[in-house]
Amino acid sequence: MSATDAVQKLLQTAPAADLEKNVKSFAEILKNNPDAKEAMLKKYPMPFATYTPTEEEKKQGEKPFILCRQNRVGDKHRSPWTRVLYPKPKGTTVNTAPKFEEDELLLTIEEKFNTVWEAYTNLYYGHDGISSVILNETEKGDLSGFFAVQKKCEEGSWNSMHFMSMEPPTAKTCTYRIISHVLMVLNPGINGKESTEVDLSSYMVKDTTKELKILPAFIMTSHIENIGTILEANEIDIRSSIERVHIPNTAEALDAIQKPPEAPKPVNPLMGMMMSSDILKKKKIGV
């Protein structure tokens, strides 16, 4: 078995709640095996780190965003909201700090996607959810994208990410492929005791390919609508699966483990007397 297969098999059997810790540990173990390390990070790319702007940066238009490989530029990360490269030099502001400006058209399209994706995040996860969209152009000139959401609370966390790619559009349609990853962790904190603490966690992947109609005169609007439709459907399907399958199965297993053994049913006194009587014994012998 190769190192890649061995690591991925171990990660599949480990609790999803420990994914971040395990990925970091294996990344260190595989530092001398870059191919296996890269394969692992592609298959298990979550959860994310995030950047939280200062109050002053918020006043200048900055918003929280995801720190990931897709928006990494050298040793910095670019903001999908302001294009600023973080960490920015000391003494600079959002308006004066160095920015990423390699492809003006692509970045303008990216801003539109971020606005729509933020509205979706606010609708489903509340205004404290963090969202990011990072777009890139492939070698063939097609568009590829990374869509991510992180929501944390006292009871757990939700990390979802979606890798989008598309084929060159025809006159009327375009084919999109979206691979969705979701890591959900719940910390119920039952009774606050270590012996009863439990994590309900799940890591799911969904791969979807669809050919959808486009309007050539409104090509970008068509892409935003089509991609958004697939993303929303994938997340709804995954949430439904977690709610209807994963959580009930885990709860049922925990209930079976923690449920005390049933006491033997009391014997009816009259039946006990009959079973021990000589008359019944003689009848059994005579049969």
GROMACS .gro file of C-alpha atoms in nm:
model
  287
    1MET     CA    1   0.000   0.000   0.000
    2SER     CA    2   0.135   0.342  -0.096
    3ALA     CA    3   0.184   0.623   0.155
    4THR     CA    4  -0.101   0.815  -0.008
    5ASP     CA    5  -0.344   0.523   0.026
    6ALA     CA    6  -0.235   0.449   0.382
    7VAL     CA    7  -0.280   0.808   0.500
    8GLN     CA    8  -0.617   0.850   0.332
    9LYS     CA    9  -0.742   0.520   0.476
   10LEU     CA   10  -0.644   0.631   0.826
   11LEU     CA   11  -0.814   0.969   0.779
   12GLN     CA   12  -1.132   0.801   0.655
   13THR     CA   13  -1.159   0.587   0.969
   14ALA     CA   14  -1.067   0.863   1.216
   15PRO     CA   15  -1.337   1.089   1.369
   16ALA     CA   16  -1.420   1.385   1.146
   17ALA     CA   17  -1.388   1.614   1.449
   18ASP     CA   18  -1.013   1.533   1.457
   19LEU     CA   19  -0.959   1.604   1.087
   20GLU     CA   20  -0.766   1.929   1.130
   21LYS     CA   21  -0.532   1.783   1.394
   22ASN     CA   22  -0.474   1.464   1.195
   23VAL     CA   23  -0.409   1.645   0.866
   24LYS     CA   24  -0.149   1.868   1.033
   25SER     CA   25   0.019   1.565   1.189
   26PHE     CA   26   0.031   1.372   0.862
   27ALA     CA   27   0.154   1.681   0.676
   28GLU     CA   28   0.453   1.687   0.909
   29ILE     CA   29   0.509   1.312   0.869
   30LEU     CA   30   0.490   1.342   0.488
   31LYS     CA   31   0.715   1.647   0.458
   32ASN     CA   32   0.973   1.434   0.273
   33ASN     CA   33   0.706   1.285   0.045
   34PRO     CA   34   0.562   1.589  -0.136
   35ASP     CA   35   0.343   1.388  -0.373
   36ALA     CA   36   0.163   1.205  -0.091
   37LYS     CA   37   0.133   1.528   0.108
   38GLU     CA   38  -0.016   1.713  -0.188
   39ALA     CA   39  -0.265   1.432  -0.256
   40MET     CA   40  -0.377   1.439   0.107
   41LEU     CA   41  -0.421   1.817   0.117
   42LYS     CA   42  -0.627   1.807  -0.202
   43LYS     CA   43  -0.859   1.538  -0.069
   44TYR     CA   44  -0.889   1.685   0.282
   45PRO     CA   45  -0.856   2.063   0.241
   46MET     CA   46  -1.047   2.168   0.555
   47PRO     CA   47  -1.115   2.328   0.795
   48PHE     CA   48  -0.990   2.674   0.707
   49ALA     CA   49  -0.816   2.954   0.885
   50THR     CA   50  -0.980   3.295   0.855
   51TYR     CA   51  -0.872   3.658   0.864
   52THR     CA   52  -1.067   3.891   1.091
   53PRO     CA   53  -1.007   4.259   1.011
   54THR     CA   54  -0.957   4.519   1.280
   55GLU     CA   55  -1.229   4.775   1.346
   56GLU     CA   56  -1.026   5.032   1.153
   57GLU     CA   57  -0.989   4.796   0.856
   58LYS     CA   58  -1.364   4.731   0.861
   59LYS     CA   59  -1.427   5.104   0.835
   60GLN     CA   60  -1.209   5.106   0.523
   61GLY     CA   61  -1.415   4.834   0.356
   62GLU     CA   62  -1.242   4.514   0.463
   63LYS     CA   63  -1.444   4.205   0.561
   64PRO     CA   64  -1.354   3.868   0.716
   65PHE     CA   65  -1.238   3.613   0.459
   66ILE     CA   66  -1.105   3.260   0.426
   67LEU     CA   67  -0.729   3.192   0.424
   68CYS     CA   68  -0.664   2.905   0.184
   69ARG     CA   69  -0.432   2.782  -0.088
   70GLN     CA   70  -0.649   2.939  -0.357
   71ASN     CA   71  -0.590   3.298  -0.242
   72ARG     CA   72  -0.230   3.251  -0.132
   73VAL     CA   73   0.024   3.477  -0.305
   74GLY     CA   74   0.376   3.392  -0.192
   75ASP     CA   75   0.374   3.421   0.186
   76LYS     CA   76   0.056   3.633   0.190
   77HIS     CA   77  -0.317   3.594   0.127
   78ARG     CA   78  -0.522   3.827  -0.089
   79SER     CA   79  -0.857   3.957   0.026
   80PRO     CA   80  -1.145   3.888  -0.215
   81TRP     CA   81  -1.307   4.209  -0.092
   82THR     CA   82  -1.030   4.470  -0.120
   83ARG     CA   83  -0.751   4.279  -0.302
   84VAL     CA   84  -0.514   4.375  -0.019
   85LEU     CA   85  -0.232   4.128   0.052
   86TYR     CA   86  -0.221   4.020   0.419
   87PRO     CA   87  -0.035   4.053   0.644
   88LYS     CA   88   0.010   4.405   0.515
   89PRO     CA   89   0.320   4.616   0.596
   90LYS     CA   90   0.316   4.804   0.925
   91GLY     CA   91   0.196   5.159   0.901
   92THR     CA   92  -0.021   5.094   0.594
   93THR     CA   93  -0.398   5.102   0.567
   94VAL     CA   94  -0.642   4.912   0.349
   95ASN     CA   95  -0.623   5.201   0.104
   96THR     CA   96  -0.242   5.224   0.094
   97ALA     CA   97  -0.132   4.861   0.137
   98PRO     CA   98  -0.003   4.657  -0.161
   99LYS     CA   99  -0.281   4.490  -0.359
  100PHE     CA  100  -0.319   4.199  -0.598
  101GLU     CA  101  -0.407   4.343  -0.939
  102GLU     CA  102  -0.288   4.093  -1.200
  103ASP     CA  103  -0.617   4.041  -1.384
  104GLU     CA  104  -0.858   4.332  -1.354
  105LEU     CA  105  -1.143   4.167  -1.546
  106LEU     CA  106  -1.123   3.842  -1.349
  107LEU     CA  107  -1.110   4.028  -1.017
  108THR     CA  108  -1.415   4.235  -1.114
  109ILE     CA  109  -1.608   3.915  -1.190
  110GLU     CA  110  -1.483   3.770  -0.861
  111GLU     CA  111  -1.624   4.068  -0.670
  112LYS     CA  112  -1.969   4.004  -0.819
  113PHE     CA  113  -1.954   3.638  -0.720
  114ASN     CA  114  -1.851   3.735  -0.366
  115THR     CA  115  -2.145   3.971  -0.330
  116VAL     CA  116  -2.393   3.699  -0.432
  117TRP     CA  117  -2.219   3.432  -0.221
  118GLU     CA  118  -2.222   3.662   0.083
  119ALA     CA  119  -2.599   3.709   0.044
  120TYR     CA  120  -2.642   3.331   0.028
  121THR     CA  121  -2.427   3.286   0.340
  122ASN     CA  122  -2.625   3.546   0.533
  123LEU     CA  123  -2.949   3.374   0.436
  124TYR     CA  124  -2.848   3.023   0.540
  125TYR     CA  125  -2.583   3.079   0.810
  126GLY     CA  126  -2.652   3.424   0.952
  127HIS     CA  127  -2.445   3.740   0.934
  128ASP     CA  128  -2.163   3.592   1.144
  129GLY     CA  129  -2.083   3.333   0.877
  130ILE     CA  130  -1.763   3.396   0.679
  131SER     CA  131  -1.769   3.348   0.302
  132SER     CA  132  -1.517   3.377   0.021
  133VAL     CA  133  -1.505   3.321  -0.354
  134ILE     CA  134  -1.172   3.294  -0.534
  135LEU     CA  135  -1.170   3.273  -0.915
  136ASN     CA  136  -0.885   3.166  -1.140
  137GLU     CA  137  -0.835   3.120  -1.510
  138THR     CA  138  -0.723   2.776  -1.626
  139GLU     CA  139  -0.452   2.711  -1.884
  140LYS     CA  140  -0.726   2.662  -2.144
  141GLY     CA  141  -0.875   3.001  -2.060
  142ASP     CA  142  -1.177   2.860  -1.881
  143LEU     CA  143  -1.301   2.980  -1.543
  144SER     CA  144  -1.244   2.782  -1.223
  145GLY     CA  145  -1.360   2.881  -0.878
  146PHE     CA  146  -1.339   2.814  -0.507
  147PHE     CA  147  -1.644   2.886  -0.289
  148ALA     CA  148  -1.620   2.855   0.090
  149VAL     CA  149  -1.826   2.916   0.403
  150GLN     CA  150  -1.729   2.889   0.767
  151LYS     CA  151  -1.970   2.923   1.058
  152LYS     CA  152  -1.859   2.878   1.418
  153CYS     CA  153  -2.061   2.885   1.740
  154GLU     CA  154  -2.031   2.751   2.094
  155GLU     CA  155  -2.196   2.424   1.999
  156GLY     CA  156  -1.980   2.345   1.696
  157SER     CA  157  -1.872   2.453   1.349
  158TRP     CA  158  -1.958   2.420   0.981
  159ASN     CA  159  -1.697   2.434   0.704
  160SER     CA  160  -1.804   2.393   0.343
  161MET     CA  161  -1.600   2.437   0.030
  162HIS     CA  162  -1.679   2.385  -0.334
  163PHE     CA  163  -1.441   2.349  -0.628
  164MET     CA  164  -1.600   2.464  -0.953
  165SER     CA  165  -1.479   2.404  -1.307
  166MET     CA  166  -1.655   2.452  -1.638
  167GLU     CA  167  -1.616   2.347  -1.998
  168PRO     CA  168  -1.613   2.600  -2.283
  169PRO     CA  169  -1.978   2.701  -2.336
  170THR     CA  170  -2.167   2.619  -2.652
  171ALA     CA  171  -2.417   2.856  -2.812
  172LYS     CA  172  -2.690   2.757  -2.567
  173THR     CA  173  -2.544   2.555  -2.278
  174CYS     CA  174  -2.248   2.521  -2.046
  175THR     CA  175  -2.133   2.218  -1.846
  176TYR     CA  176  -2.028   2.276  -1.486
  177ARG     CA  177  -1.860   2.040  -1.241
  178ILE     CA  178  -1.868   2.116  -0.868
  179ILE     CA  179  -1.701   1.904  -0.600
  180SER     CA  180  -1.840   1.993  -0.258
  181HIS     CA  181  -1.670   1.918   0.075
  182VAL     CA  182  -1.847   1.969   0.408
  183LEU     CA  183  -1.707   1.923   0.759
  184MET     CA  184  -1.966   1.954   1.037
  185VAL     CA  185  -1.880   1.922   1.407
  186LEU     CA  186  -2.129   1.947   1.696
  187ASN     CA  187  -2.023   1.968   2.061
  188PRO     CA  188  -2.337   1.909   2.269
  189GLY     CA  189  -2.154   1.934   2.603
  190ILE     CA  190  -2.376   1.679   2.776
  191ASN     CA  191  -2.379   1.743   3.152
  192GLY     CA  192  -2.034   1.900   3.126
  193LYS     CA  193  -1.868   1.573   3.231
  194GLU     CA  194  -1.574   1.421   3.052
  195SER     CA  195  -1.724   1.073   3.066
  196THR     CA  196  -2.032   1.187   2.876
  197GLU     CA  197  -1.885   1.445   2.636
  198VAL     CA  198  -1.926   1.351   2.272
  199ASP     CA  199  -1.867   1.506   1.930
  200LEU     CA  200  -2.118   1.453   1.652
  201SER     CA  201  -1.906   1.504   1.343
  202SER     CA  202  -1.936   1.431   0.974
  203TYR     CA  203  -1.723   1.483   0.664
  204MET     CA  204  -1.900   1.450   0.331
  205VAL     CA  205  -1.807   1.496  -0.035
  206LYS     CA  206  -2.047   1.536  -0.327
  207ASP     CA  207  -1.942   1.549  -0.694
  208THR     CA  208  -2.195   1.703  -0.934
  209THR     CA  209  -2.179   1.765  -1.309
  210LYS     CA  210  -2.461   1.945  -1.489
  211GLU     CA  211  -2.523   2.095  -1.830
  212LEU     CA  212  -2.738   2.407  -1.799
  213LYS     CA  213  -2.876   2.667  -2.034
  214ILE     CA  214  -2.706   3.003  -2.078
  215LEU     CA  215  -2.795   3.333  -2.242
  216PRO     CA  216  -2.499   3.444  -2.457
  217ALA     CA  217  -2.608   3.807  -2.425
  218PHE     CA  218  -2.593   3.775  -2.045
  219ILE     CA  219  -2.320   3.516  -2.010
  220MET     CA  220  -2.186   3.621  -1.669
  221THR     CA  221  -2.534   3.647  -1.519
  222SER     CA  222  -2.604   3.297  -1.654
  223HIS     CA  223  -2.286   3.161  -1.494
  224ILE     CA  224  -2.366   3.316  -1.156
  225GLU     CA  225  -2.721   3.180  -1.162
  226ASN     CA  226  -2.623   2.832  -1.281
  227ILE     CA  227  -2.331   2.789  -1.042
  228GLY     CA  228  -2.538   2.923  -0.753
  229THR     CA  229  -2.817   2.676  -0.829
  230ILE     CA  230  -2.579   2.379  -0.816
  231LEU     CA  231  -2.404   2.502  -0.502
  232GLU     CA  232  -2.730   2.553  -0.317
  233ALA     CA  233  -2.863   2.211  -0.423
  234ASN     CA  234  -2.541   2.038  -0.311
  235GLU     CA  235  -2.545   2.203   0.030
  236ILE     CA  236  -2.915   2.128   0.084
  237ASP     CA  237  -2.856   1.764  -0.010
  238ILE     CA  238  -2.559   1.732   0.226
  239ARG     CA  239  -2.738   1.906   0.513
  240SER     CA  240  -3.037   1.676   0.462
  241SER     CA  241  -2.814   1.368   0.465
  242ILE     CA  242  -2.644   1.480   0.786
  243GLU     CA  243  -2.977   1.561   0.951
  244ARG     CA  244  -3.165   1.249   0.842
  245VAL     CA  245  -2.890   0.985   0.839
  246HIS     CA  246  -2.565   1.070   1.018
  247ILE     CA  247  -2.698   1.238   1.333
  248PRO     CA  248  -2.986   0.988   1.394
  249ASN     CA  249  -2.749   0.691   1.344
  250THR     CA  250  -2.497   0.838   1.587
  251ALA     CA  251  -2.766   0.920   1.842
  252GLU     CA  252  -2.906   0.567   1.814
  253ALA     CA  253  -2.563   0.413   1.869
  254LEU     CA  254  -2.495   0.637   2.171
  255ASP     CA  255  -2.835   0.555   2.315
  256ALA     CA  256  -2.764   0.183   2.285
  257ILE     CA  257  -2.425   0.224   2.454
  258GLN     CA  258  -2.546   0.439   2.742
  259LYS     CA  259  -2.880   0.265   2.802
  260PRO     CA  260  -2.867   0.048   3.119
  261PRO     CA  261  -2.938  -0.324   3.071
  262GLU     CA  262  -3.298  -0.420   3.115
  263ALA     CA  263  -3.385  -0.599   3.438
  264PRO     CA  264  -3.531  -0.951   3.397
  265LYS     CA  265  -3.907  -0.951   3.385
  266PRO     CA  266  -4.067  -1.059   3.714
  267VAL     CA  267  -4.209  -1.411   3.717
  268ASN     CA  268  -4.580  -1.444   3.783
  269PRO     CA  269  -4.605  -1.609   4.131
  270LEU     CA  270  -4.880  -1.847   4.021
  271MET     CA  271  -4.681  -1.954   3.714
  272GLY     CA  272  -4.379  -2.011   3.933
  273MET     CA  273  -4.573  -2.239   4.164
  274MET     CA  274  -4.710  -2.437   3.870
  275MET     CA  275  -4.368  -2.481   3.712
  276SER     CA  276  -4.227  -2.620   4.035
  277SER     CA  277  -4.523  -2.843   4.124
  278ASP     CA  278  -4.501  -3.223   4.109
  279ILE     CA  279  -4.825  -3.242   3.913
  280LEU     CA  280  -4.680  -3.046   3.619
  281LYS     CA  281  -4.360  -3.248   3.633
  282LYS     CA  282  -4.554  -3.574   3.618
  283LYS     CA  283  -4.751  -3.449   3.320
  284LYS     CA  284  -4.429  -3.367   3.141
  285ILE     CA  285  -4.296  -3.717   3.211
  286GLY     CA  286  -4.612  -3.882   3.087
  287VAL     CA  287  -4.617  -3.697   2.757
   0.00000   0.00000   0.00000
